[in-house]
Amino acid sequence: MTLIHFIFPLFFLLLQISTSKSHSIPGFCGVGYGDSECGIGSSSSKLLIKGGTVVNAHHQEIADVYVEDGIIVSVQPNIMVGDDVTVLDATGKYIMPGGIDPHTHLAMEFMGTETIDDFFSGQAAALAGGTTMHIDFVIPVNGSLTAGYESYTQKAKKSCMDYGFHMAVTKWDEVVARDMEIMVKDKGINSFKFFLAYKGSLMINDELLLEAFKKCKSLGALAMVHAENGDAVAEGQKRMIELGITGPEGHPLSRPPVLEGEATARAIRLAGFINTPLYIVHVMSIDAMEEIAKAQKLGQKVIGEPVTSGLVLDDSKLWDPDFTTAAKYVMSPPIRKLGHGKALQAALSTGVLQLVGTDHCTFNSTQKAFGIDDFRKIPNGVNGIEERMHVVWDLMVESGQISVTDYVRITSAECARIFNIYPRKGAILAGSDADIIILNPNSSVEISAKSHHSRTDTNVYEGLKMKGKVEVTIAGGRVVWENDELKVIPGSGRYIKMSPFNYLFSGISKADAAYLSSLKAPVRRFRDQS
């Protein structure tokens, strides 16, 4: 390898770091990210939101919402308060729980670089879009869960909203098994992710997956799977290169829907064999969705999570002649051909898929250019943490596919239930955290990289115009987004511990007992003495 091969990646990385630090955002209260001068939201510890329609996952009513010291105190009509209370008028608007994004990657080291959004810039973007909590994936350090947790704890010190952690598992031994117990019992992590893709780095084999499923079951932790056949993907990538297909279009061609469907089916069957609940992340294809639906019909406890990009986009832009445009759409599993998104929307509206994430994993155009001559080197990931709430409202509610209460369910409440933090999160109820949004259904938004709050210089939803706008975001009782201005400071977020044995584990022991009693074994046999 020549010296120039080392110099150019280093130059691009230094340029990326430089530009990201100086990137200023319209509508942000500071000059750039990290400015402590921003100040926090409303200084009052008492808030009254008046006259809006309060929406929970199973009920809506016109009522006021009174908040004190970050907690919802009362939800009822015509609440009277004193002069020391900040009053927000929500007449004609919806008062809903802030969104919870179950799938993000902030400050993640991946494919030779690090995501451009960290725990401050990514969370700031989330708050501007109406999301008030997210759950990020801790990646082990050299396979060590403990080292990974400590690393992410440091990264998250600059957080400006509430967050939780999932934990990835990339190898298996007694130390990993013991660390899984520590994560669940001491660190508040109740889910573990297993990659069936990314051969040579994050991917695990079926033997490890079975051991990990057993451990998850014993701990009451939810097993999560990135479902693509990594061996077949590697073969597909090799095939594309041999055909001379080196551009971004090689990415979806090398990992077609059948490979997502196969891995989804395999993970579901192995989870069924162990009898433990399973969560399939970023469901992107009809193939994977149909496997989930089939398992659910048979009574298996399988959660399917589509992501915003898979619901609203198709793969046509990956063939764009401009590399920068095409590369920004590279993610795994890939954005699929026209038709898959519609099918996923239908599955979401009927309950086959239960909640919406983003897989927010952003790289700027300089980082994406690492793969300009080889699509295998394009960092995988797209944005979405700021756009999700608006896209889902316009796509699913405005179109009439789901109700307003269903919107709350798929953007916050179901996530809170699955990860055992409901009704502290995901509800507008007395005693719940005051993570609240005010959404104006008659207003609208247009998405643009020029006005978004992510540090990345591109946006896969560029130019989308949508009905419905989050006009106010309240996080922990503080107004942090109002009048298109964001007011947050690093370090104001909280780590939310999540306990094991969510509702999906109900009935697992009974099913195990039924299985054992059905075996009619061992059979006592007698040897022929003749």
mmCIF file of N, CA, C and O in Angstrom, residues 42-127:
data_model
loop_
_atom_site.group_PDB
_atom_site.id
_atom_site.type_symbol
_atom_site.label_atom_id
_atom_site.label_comp_id
_atom_site.label_asym_id
_atom_site.label_seq_id
_atom_site.Cartn_x
_atom_site.Cartn_y
_atom_site.Cartn_z
ATOM 1 N N SER A 42 -37.435 26.927 29.746
ATOM 2 C CA SER A 42 -38.199 27.689 30.726
ATOM 3 C C SER A 42 -37.678 27.460 32.137
ATOM 4 O O SER A 42 -37.512 26.330 32.575
ATOM 5 N N SER A 43 -37.358 28.539 32.856
ATOM 6 C CA SER A 43 -36.779 28.416 34.189
ATOM 7 C C SER A 43 -37.818 28.046 35.237
ATOM 8 O O SER A 43 -37.483 27.652 36.342
ATOM 9 N N SER A 44 -39.091 28.182 34.876
ATOM 10 C CA SER A 44 -40.136 27.845 35.833
ATOM 11 C C SER A 44 -40.218 26.344 36.041
ATOM 12 O O SER A 44 -40.107 25.568 35.102
ATOM 13 N N SER A 45 -40.381 25.917 37.290
ATOM 14 C CA SER A 45 -40.542 24.482 37.582
ATOM 15 C C SER A 45 -42.008 24.085 37.500
ATOM 16 O O SER A 45 -42.356 22.936 37.707
ATOM 17 N N LYS A 46 -42.873 25.074 37.188
ATOM 18 C CA LYS A 46 -44.313 24.805 37.092
ATOM 19 C C LYS A 46 -44.822 25.209 35.709
ATOM 20 O O LYS A 46 -44.590 26.336 35.255
ATOM 21 N N LEU A 47 -45.508 24.285 35.071
ATOM 22 C CA LEU A 47 -46.052 24.533 33.743
ATOM 23 C C LEU A 47 -47.511 24.111 33.684
ATOM 24 O O LEU A 47 -47.893 23.111 34.291
ATOM 25 N N LEU A 48 -48.298 24.864 32.947
ATOM 26 C CA LEU A 48 -49.672 24.457 32.671
ATOM 27 C C LEU A 48 -49.886 24.530 31.162
ATOM 28 O O LEU A 48 -49.686 25.574 30.543
ATOM 29 N N ILE A 49 -50.275 23.392 30.582
ATOM 30 C CA ILE A 49 -50.604 23.343 29.157
ATOM 31 C C ILE A 49 -52.125 23.305 29.070
ATOM 32 O O ILE A 49 -52.759 22.358 29.543
ATOM 33 N N LYS A 50 -52.708 24.329 28.473
ATOM 34 C CA LYS A 50 -54.163 24.502 28.523
ATOM 35 C C LYS A 50 -54.848 24.226 27.177
ATOM 36 O O LYS A 50 -54.335 24.553 26.117
ATOM 37 N N GLY A 51 -56.013 23.618 27.276
ATOM 38 C CA GLY A 51 -56.967 23.607 26.181
ATOM 39 C C GLY A 51 -56.707 22.671 25.030
ATOM 40 O O GLY A 51 -57.434 22.690 24.035
ATOM 41 N N GLY A 52 -55.692 21.836 25.120
ATOM 42 C CA GLY A 52 -55.394 20.926 24.022
ATOM 43 C C GLY A 52 -56.088 19.583 24.166
ATOM 44 O O GLY A 52 -56.757 19.313 25.167
ATOM 45 N N THR A 53 -55.921 18.741 23.156
ATOM 46 C CA THR A 53 -56.432 17.370 23.221
ATOM 47 C C THR A 53 -55.310 16.468 23.691
ATOM 48 O O THR A 53 -54.305 16.296 22.989
ATOM 49 N N VAL A 54 -55.457 15.929 24.883
ATOM 50 C CA VAL A 54 -54.443 15.037 25.456
ATOM 51 C C VAL A 54 -54.612 13.651 24.839
ATOM 52 O O VAL A 54 -55.701 13.076 24.874
ATOM 53 N N VAL A 55 -53.538 13.141 24.273
ATOM 54 C CA VAL A 55 -53.602 11.849 23.583
ATOM 55 C C VAL A 55 -52.664 10.843 24.236
ATOM 56 O O VAL A 55 -51.458 11.082 24.358
ATOM 57 N N ASN A 56 -53.236 9.716 24.665
ATOM 58 C CA ASN A 56 -52.458 8.572 25.103
ATOM 59 C C ASN A 56 -52.695 7.425 24.126
ATOM 60 O O ASN A 56 -53.471 7.545 23.179
ATOM 61 N N ALA A 57 -52.052 6.297 24.360
ATOM 62 C CA ALA A 57 -52.108 5.203 23.397
ATOM 63 C C ALA A 57 -53.505 4.618 23.231
ATOM 64 O O ALA A 57 -53.814 4.050 22.186
ATOM 65 N N HIS A 58 -54.363 4.744 24.251
ATOM 66 C CA HIS A 58 -55.684 4.123 24.171
ATOM 67 C C HIS A 58 -56.828 5.090 24.478
ATOM 68 O O HIS A 58 -57.965 4.673 24.623
ATOM 69 N N HIS A 59 -56.497 6.397 24.566
ATOM 70 C CA HIS A 59 -57.557 7.333 24.946
ATOM 71 C C HIS A 59 -57.135 8.755 24.605
ATOM 72 O O HIS A 59 -55.952 9.102 24.666
ATOM 73 N N GLN A 60 -58.096 9.588 24.248
ATOM 74 C CA GLN A 60 -57.832 11.008 24.069
ATOM 75 C C GLN A 60 -58.975 11.827 24.651
ATOM 76 O O GLN A 60 -60.131 11.382 24.670
ATOM 77 N N GLU A 61 -58.649 13.012 25.172
ATOM 78 C CA GLU A 61 -59.639 13.877 25.796
ATOM 79 C C GLU A 61 -59.132 15.308 25.783
ATOM 80 O O GLU A 61 -57.920 15.550 25.781
ATOM 81 N N ILE A 62 -60.050 16.267 25.780
ATOM 82 C CA ILE A 62 -59.670 17.667 25.922
ATOM 83 C C ILE A 62 -59.432 17.930 27.409
ATOM 84 O O ILE A 62 -60.326 17.730 28.235
ATOM 85 N N ALA A 63 -58.232 18.347 27.745
ATOM 86 C CA ALA A 63 -57.878 18.544 29.158
ATOM 87 C C ALA A 63 -56.661 19.442 29.262
ATOM 88 O O ALA A 63 -55.960 19.704 28.273
ATOM 89 N N ASP A 64 -56.413 19.927 30.473
ATOM 90 C CA ASP A 64 -55.191 20.658 30.784
ATOM 91 C C ASP A 64 -54.184 19.691 31.402
ATOM 92 O O ASP A 64 -54.561 18.671 31.986
ATOM 93 N N VAL A 65 -52.923 20.046 31.296
ATOM 94 C CA VAL A 65 -51.859 19.230 31.894
ATOM 95 C C VAL A 65 -51.012 20.141 32.779
ATOM 96 O O VAL A 65 -50.442 21.125 32.301
ATOM 97 N N TYR A 66 -50.938 19.788 34.067
ATOM 98 C CA TYR A 66 -50.163 20.593 35.013
ATOM 99 C C TYR A 66 -48.899 19.836 35.410
ATOM 100 O O TYR A 66 -48.949 18.652 35.770
ATOM 101 N N VAL A 67 -47.770 20.554 35.348
ATOM 102 C CA VAL A 67 -46.456 19.962 35.597
ATOM 103 C C VAL A 67 -45.741 20.712 36.710
ATOM 104 O O VAL A 67 -45.770 21.946 36.748
ATOM 105 N N GLU A 68 -45.134 19.959 37.604
ATOM 106 C CA GLU A 68 -44.282 20.549 38.648
ATOM 107 C C GLU A 68 -43.012 19.741 38.781
ATOM 108 O O GLU A 68 -43.056 18.504 38.869
ATOM 109 N N ASP A 69 -41.868 20.438 38.770
ATOM 110 C CA ASP A 69 -40.566 19.802 38.991
ATOM 111 C C ASP A 69 -40.346 18.580 38.114
ATOM 112 O O ASP A 69 -39.826 17.550 38.553
ATOM 113 N N GLY A 70 -40.735 18.703 36.843
ATOM 114 C CA GLY A 70 -40.444 17.648 35.879
ATOM 115 C C GLY A 70 -41.401 16.481 35.867
ATOM 116 O O GLY A 70 -41.189 15.524 35.109
ATOM 117 N N ILE A 71 -42.452 16.546 36.686
ATOM 118 C CA ILE A 71 -43.421 15.440 36.771
ATOM 119 C C ILE A 71 -44.819 15.961 36.461
ATOM 120 O O ILE A 71 -45.196 17.055 36.886
ATOM 121 N N ILE A 72 -45.592 15.174 35.735
ATOM 122 C CA ILE A 72 -46.992 15.532 35.484
ATOM 123 C C ILE A 72 -47.784 15.319 36.774
ATOM 124 O O ILE A 72 -47.794 14.215 37.331
ATOM 125 N N VAL A 73 -48.412 16.366 37.257
ATOM 126 C CA VAL A 73 -49.141 16.308 38.528
ATOM 127 C C VAL A 73 -50.619 16.023 38.296
ATOM 128 O O VAL A 73 -51.252 15.261 39.040
ATOM 129 N N SER A 74 -51.194 16.628 37.264
ATOM 130 C CA SER A 74 -52.633 16.490 37.050
ATOM 131 C C SER A 74 -52.976 16.603 35.573
ATOM 132 O O SER A 74 -52.359 17.386 34.837
ATOM 133 N N VAL A 75 -53.953 15.802 35.150
ATOM 134 C CA VAL A 75 -54.495 15.876 33.794
ATOM 135 C C VAL A 75 -56.016 15.918 33.917
ATOM 136 O O VAL A 75 -56.661 14.911 34.211
ATOM 137 N N GLN A 76 -56.598 17.106 33.735
ATOM 138 C CA GLN A 76 -58.042 17.257 33.850
ATOM 139 C C GLN A 76 -58.475 18.599 33.260
ATOM 140 O O GLN A 76 -57.645 19.486 33.074
ATOM 141 N N PRO A 77 -59.728 18.764 32.969
ATOM 142 C CA PRO A 77 -60.189 20.037 32.390
ATOM 143 C C PRO A 77 -60.105 21.189 33.397
ATOM 144 O O PRO A 77 -60.219 20.989 34.609
ATOM 145 N N ASN A 78 -59.887 22.375 32.865
ATOM 146 C CA ASN A 78 -60.015 23.635 33.609
ATOM 147 C C ASN A 78 -59.217 23.679 34.912
ATOM 148 O O ASN A 78 -59.742 23.982 35.978
ATOM 149 N N ILE A 79 -57.925 23.391 34.825
ATOM 150 C CA ILE A 79 -57.055 23.494 36.002
ATOM 151 C C ILE A 79 -56.740 24.967 36.258
ATOM 152 O O ILE A 79 -56.361 25.702 35.342
ATOM 153 N N MET A 80 -56.913 25.396 37.494
ATOM 154 C CA MET A 80 -56.628 26.778 37.874
ATOM 155 C C MET A 80 -55.272 26.831 38.582
ATOM 156 O O MET A 80 -54.976 25.984 39.432
ATOM 157 N N VAL A 81 -54.448 27.830 38.231
ATOM 158 C CA VAL A 81 -53.112 27.940 38.816
ATOM 159 C C VAL A 81 -52.813 29.380 39.199
ATOM 160 O O VAL A 81 -53.531 30.315 38.812
ATOM 161 N N GLY A 82 -51.712 29.568 39.937
ATOM 162 C CA GLY A 82 -51.291 30.890 40.366
ATOM 163 C C GLY A 82 -50.421 31.580 39.332
ATOM 164 O O GLY A 82 -50.138 31.052 38.247
ATOM 165 N N ASP A 83 -49.960 32.779 39.682
ATOM 166 C CA ASP A 83 -49.176 33.593 38.761
ATOM 167 C C ASP A 83 -47.757 33.070 38.556
ATOM 168 O O ASP A 83 -47.045 33.519 37.645
ATOM 169 N N ASP A 84 -47.304 32.156 39.409
ATOM 170 C CA ASP A 84 -45.935 31.656 39.302
ATOM 171 C C ASP A 84 -45.813 30.498 38.316
ATOM 172 O O ASP A 84 -44.763 29.853 38.216
ATOM 173 N N VAL A 85 -46.865 30.224 37.572
ATOM 174 C CA VAL A 85 -46.881 29.090 36.651
ATOM 175 C C VAL A 85 -46.789 29.594 35.212
ATOM 176 O O VAL A 85 -47.509 30.506 34.810
ATOM 177 N N THR A 86 -45.907 28.991 34.426
ATOM 178 C CA THR A 86 -45.819 29.294 33.000
ATOM 179 C C THR A 86 -46.969 28.595 32.282
ATOM 180 O O THR A 86 -47.165 27.386 32.441
ATOM 181 N N VAL A 87 -47.742 29.346 31.500
ATOM 182 C CA VAL A 87 -48.917 28.778 30.820
ATOM 183 C C VAL A 87 -48.667 28.699 29.313
ATOM 184 O O VAL A 87 -48.234 29.683 28.694
ATOM 185 N N LEU A 88 -48.928 27.538 28.739
ATOM 186 C CA LEU A 88 -48.832 27.321 27.298
ATOM 187 C C LEU A 88 -50.223 27.025 26.751
ATOM 188 O O LEU A 88 -50.930 26.172 27.289
ATOM 189 N N ASP A 89 -50.601 27.721 25.724
ATOM 190 C CA ASP A 89 -51.917 27.521 25.120
ATOM 191 C C ASP A 89 -51.828 26.471 24.016
ATOM 192 O O ASP A 89 -51.104 26.638 23.044
ATOM 193 N N ALA A 90 -52.570 25.374 24.164
ATOM 194 C CA ALA A 90 -52.557 24.288 23.181
ATOM 195 C C ALA A 90 -53.916 24.125 22.504
ATOM 196 O O ALA A 90 -54.221 23.058 21.961
ATOM 197 N N THR A 91 -54.719 25.153 22.518
ATOM 198 C CA THR A 91 -56.056 25.077 21.902
ATOM 199 C C THR A 91 -55.948 24.669 20.432
ATOM 200 O O THR A 91 -55.164 25.246 19.668
ATOM 201 N N GLY A 92 -56.727 23.678 20.052
ATOM 202 C CA GLY A 92 -56.715 23.200 18.675
ATOM 203 C C GLY A 92 -55.534 22.320 18.323
ATOM 204 O O GLY A 92 -55.345 21.955 17.156
ATOM 205 N N LYS A 93 -54.751 21.965 19.334
ATOM 206 C CA LYS A 93 -53.541 21.170 19.102
ATOM 207 C C LYS A 93 -53.560 19.905 19.959
ATOM 208 O O LYS A 93 -54.381 19.759 20.864
ATOM 209 N N TYR A 94 -52.639 19.007 19.682
ATOM 210 C CA TYR A 94 -52.532 17.757 20.431
ATOM 211 C C TYR A 94 -51.406 17.840 21.466
ATOM 212 O O TYR A 94 -50.307 18.331 21.173
ATOM 213 N N ILE A 95 -51.700 17.352 22.673
ATOM 214 C CA ILE A 95 -50.695 17.227 23.733
ATOM 215 C C ILE A 95 -50.389 15.740 23.851
ATOM 216 O O ILE A 95 -51.255 14.940 24.197
ATOM 217 N N MET A 96 -49.157 15.371 23.554
ATOM 218 C CA MET A 96 -48.798 13.958 23.497
ATOM 219 C C MET A 96 -47.486 13.678 24.211
ATOM 220 O O MET A 96 -46.690 14.596 24.449
ATOM 221 N N PRO A 97 -47.252 12.396 24.551
ATOM 222 C CA PRO A 97 -45.943 12.054 25.120
ATOM 223 C C PRO A 97 -44.849 12.330 24.095
ATOM 224 O O PRO A 97 -45.043 12.131 22.883
ATOM 225 N N GLY A 98 -43.709 12.802 24.571
ATOM 226 C CA GLY A 98 -42.569 12.948 23.674
ATOM 227 C C GLY A 98 -42.207 11.605 23.075
ATOM 228 O O GLY A 98 -42.423 10.549 23.670
ATOM 229 N N GLY A 99 -41.672 11.643 21.871
ATOM 230 C CA GLY A 99 -41.306 10.403 21.207
ATOM 231 C C GLY A 99 -40.162 9.681 21.916
ATOM 232 O O GLY A 99 -39.336 10.307 22.577
ATOM 233 N N ILE A 100 -40.155 8.375 21.772
ATOM 234 C CA ILE A 100 -39.035 7.556 22.256
ATOM 235 C C ILE A 100 -38.494 6.792 21.054
ATOM 236 O O ILE A 100 -39.210 6.000 20.440
ATOM 237 N N ASP A 101 -37.251 7.051 20.701
ATOM 238 C CA ASP A 101 -36.624 6.377 19.570
ATOM 239 C C ASP A 101 -35.873 5.148 20.092
ATOM 240 O O ASP A 101 -34.887 5.280 20.817
ATOM 241 N N PRO A 102 -36.311 3.942 19.704
ATOM 242 C CA PRO A 102 -35.701 2.731 20.255
ATOM 243 C C PRO A 102 -34.399 2.320 19.590
ATOM 244 O O PRO A 102 -33.782 1.337 20.010
ATOM 245 N N HIS A 103 -33.956 3.068 18.557
ATOM 246 C CA HIS A 103 -32.838 2.558 17.766
ATOM 247 C C HIS A 103 -31.977 3.700 17.241
ATOM 248 O O HIS A 103 -32.287 4.313 16.225
ATOM 249 N N THR A 104 -30.864 3.990 17.943
ATOM 250 C CA THR A 104 -29.948 5.047 17.511
ATOM 251 C C THR A 104 -28.502 4.610 17.713
ATOM 252 O O THR A 104 -28.200 3.708 18.496
ATOM 253 N N HIS A 105 -27.619 5.282 16.966
ATOM 254 C CA HIS A 105 -26.174 5.062 17.114
ATOM 255 C C HIS A 105 -25.491 6.424 17.150
ATOM 256 O O HIS A 105 -25.174 7.000 16.112
ATOM 257 N N LEU A 106 -25.271 6.948 18.344
ATOM 258 C CA LEU A 106 -24.584 8.228 18.509
ATOM 259 C C LEU A 106 -23.140 7.958 18.929
ATOM 260 O O LEU A 106 -22.867 7.048 19.716
ATOM 261 N N ALA A 107 -22.218 8.758 18.398
ATOM 262 C CA ALA A 107 -20.788 8.623 18.721
ATOM 263 C C ALA A 107 -20.313 7.181 18.570
ATOM 264 O O ALA A 107 -19.530 6.682 19.367
ATOM 265 N N MET A 108 -20.779 6.517 17.524
ATOM 266 C CA MET A 108 -20.437 5.110 17.293
ATOM 267 C C MET A 108 -19.237 5.004 16.350
ATOM 268 O O MET A 108 -19.221 5.574 15.266
ATOM 269 N N GLU A 109 -18.232 4.252 16.772
ATOM 270 C CA GLU A 109 -17.070 3.984 15.926
ATOM 271 C C GLU A 109 -17.411 2.815 15.007
ATOM 272 O O GLU A 109 -17.752 1.724 15.457
ATOM 273 N N PHE A 110 -17.319 3.071 13.689
ATOM 274 C CA PHE A 110 -17.802 2.077 12.729
ATOM 275 C C PHE A 110 -17.154 2.301 11.369
ATOM 276 O O PHE A 110 -17.058 3.431 10.903
ATOM 277 N N MET A 111 -16.692 1.229 10.757
ATOM 278 C CA MET A 111 -16.130 1.251 9.414
ATOM 279 C C MET A 111 -15.025 2.299 9.278
ATOM 280 O O MET A 111 -14.964 3.044 8.293
ATOM 281 N N GLY A 112 -14.156 2.363 10.279
ATOM 282 C CA GLY A 112 -12.986 3.223 10.216
ATOM 283 C C GLY A 112 -13.216 4.681 10.526
ATOM 284 O O GLY A 112 -12.316 5.509 10.351
ATOM 285 N N THR A 113 -14.409 5.017 11.006
ATOM 286 C CA THR A 113 -14.696 6.407 11.361
ATOM 287 C C THR A 113 -15.690 6.429 12.524
ATOM 288 O O THR A 113 -15.921 5.395 13.153
ATOM 289 N N GLU A 114 -16.248 7.584 12.840
ATOM 290 C CA GLU A 114 -17.220 7.695 13.928
ATOM 291 C C GLU A 114 -18.404 8.528 13.464
ATOM 292 O O GLU A 114 -18.225 9.511 12.731
ATOM 293 N N THR A 115 -19.596 8.117 13.878
ATOM 294 C CA THR A 115 -20.789 8.860 13.462
ATOM 295 C C THR A 115 -20.646 10.339 13.824
ATOM 296 O O THR A 115 -20.123 10.687 14.878
ATOM 297 N N ILE A 116 -21.133 11.181 12.937
ATOM 298 C CA ILE A 116 -20.944 12.627 13.060
ATOM 299 C C ILE A 116 -21.756 13.220 14.208
ATOM 300 O O ILE A 116 -21.400 14.252 14.765
ATOM 301 N N ASP A 117 -22.871 12.569 14.572
ATOM 302 C CA ASP A 117 -23.683 13.056 15.690
ATOM 303 C C ASP A 117 -23.277 12.365 16.988
ATOM 304 O O ASP A 117 -23.239 11.130 17.057
ATOM 305 N N ASP A 118 -23.000 13.170 18.008
ATOM 306 C CA ASP A 118 -22.659 12.620 19.317
ATOM 307 C C ASP A 118 -23.871 12.725 20.239
ATOM 308 O O ASP A 118 -24.982 12.991 19.803
ATOM 309 N N PHE A 119 -23.659 12.519 21.525
ATOM 310 C CA PHE A 119 -24.781 12.503 22.464
ATOM 311 C C PHE A 119 -25.330 13.892 22.769
ATOM 312 O O PHE A 119 -26.336 14.008 23.464
ATOM 313 N N PHE A 120 -24.702 14.930 22.242
ATOM 314 C CA PHE A 120 -25.317 16.251 22.358
ATOM 315 C C PHE A 120 -26.004 16.650 21.050
ATOM 316 O O PHE A 120 -27.193 16.968 21.036
ATOM 317 N N SER A 121 -25.273 16.601 19.949
ATOM 318 C CA SER A 121 -25.864 17.052 18.685
ATOM 319 C C SER A 121 -27.021 16.158 18.257
ATOM 320 O O SER A 121 -28.055 16.646 17.778
ATOM 321 N N GLY A 122 -26.874 14.842 18.445
ATOM 322 C CA GLY A 122 -27.959 13.929 18.076
ATOM 323 C C GLY A 122 -29.192 14.139 18.928
ATOM 324 O O GLY A 122 -30.324 14.119 18.431
ATOM 325 N N GLN A 123 -28.984 14.350 20.215
ATOM 326 C CA GLN A 123 -30.124 14.569 21.109
ATOM 327 C C GLN A 123 -30.756 15.940 20.872
ATOM 328 O O GLN A 123 -31.980 16.090 20.973
ATOM 329 N N ALA A 124 -29.942 16.935 20.567
ATOM 330 C CA ALA A 124 -30.496 18.252 20.250
ATOM 331 C C ALA A 124 -31.416 18.149 19.035
ATOM 332 O O ALA A 124 -32.521 18.713 19.013
ATOM 333 N N ALA A 125 -30.973 17.408 18.027
ATOM 334 C CA ALA A 125 -31.793 17.191 16.838
ATOM 335 C C ALA A 125 -33.087 16.465 17.204
ATOM 336 O O ALA A 125 -34.170 16.814 16.717
ATOM 337 N N ALA A 126 -32.970 15.478 18.065
ATOM 338 C CA ALA A 126 -34.147 14.721 18.497
ATOM 339 C C ALA A 126 -35.180 15.632 19.145
ATOM 340 O O ALA A 126 -36.377 15.568 18.829
ATOM 341 N N LEU A 127 -34.740 16.491 20.040
ATOM 342 C CA LEU A 127 -35.660 17.380 20.753
ATOM 343 C C LEU A 127 -36.349 18.345 19.795
ATOM 344 O O LEU A 127 -37.541 18.642 19.942
#
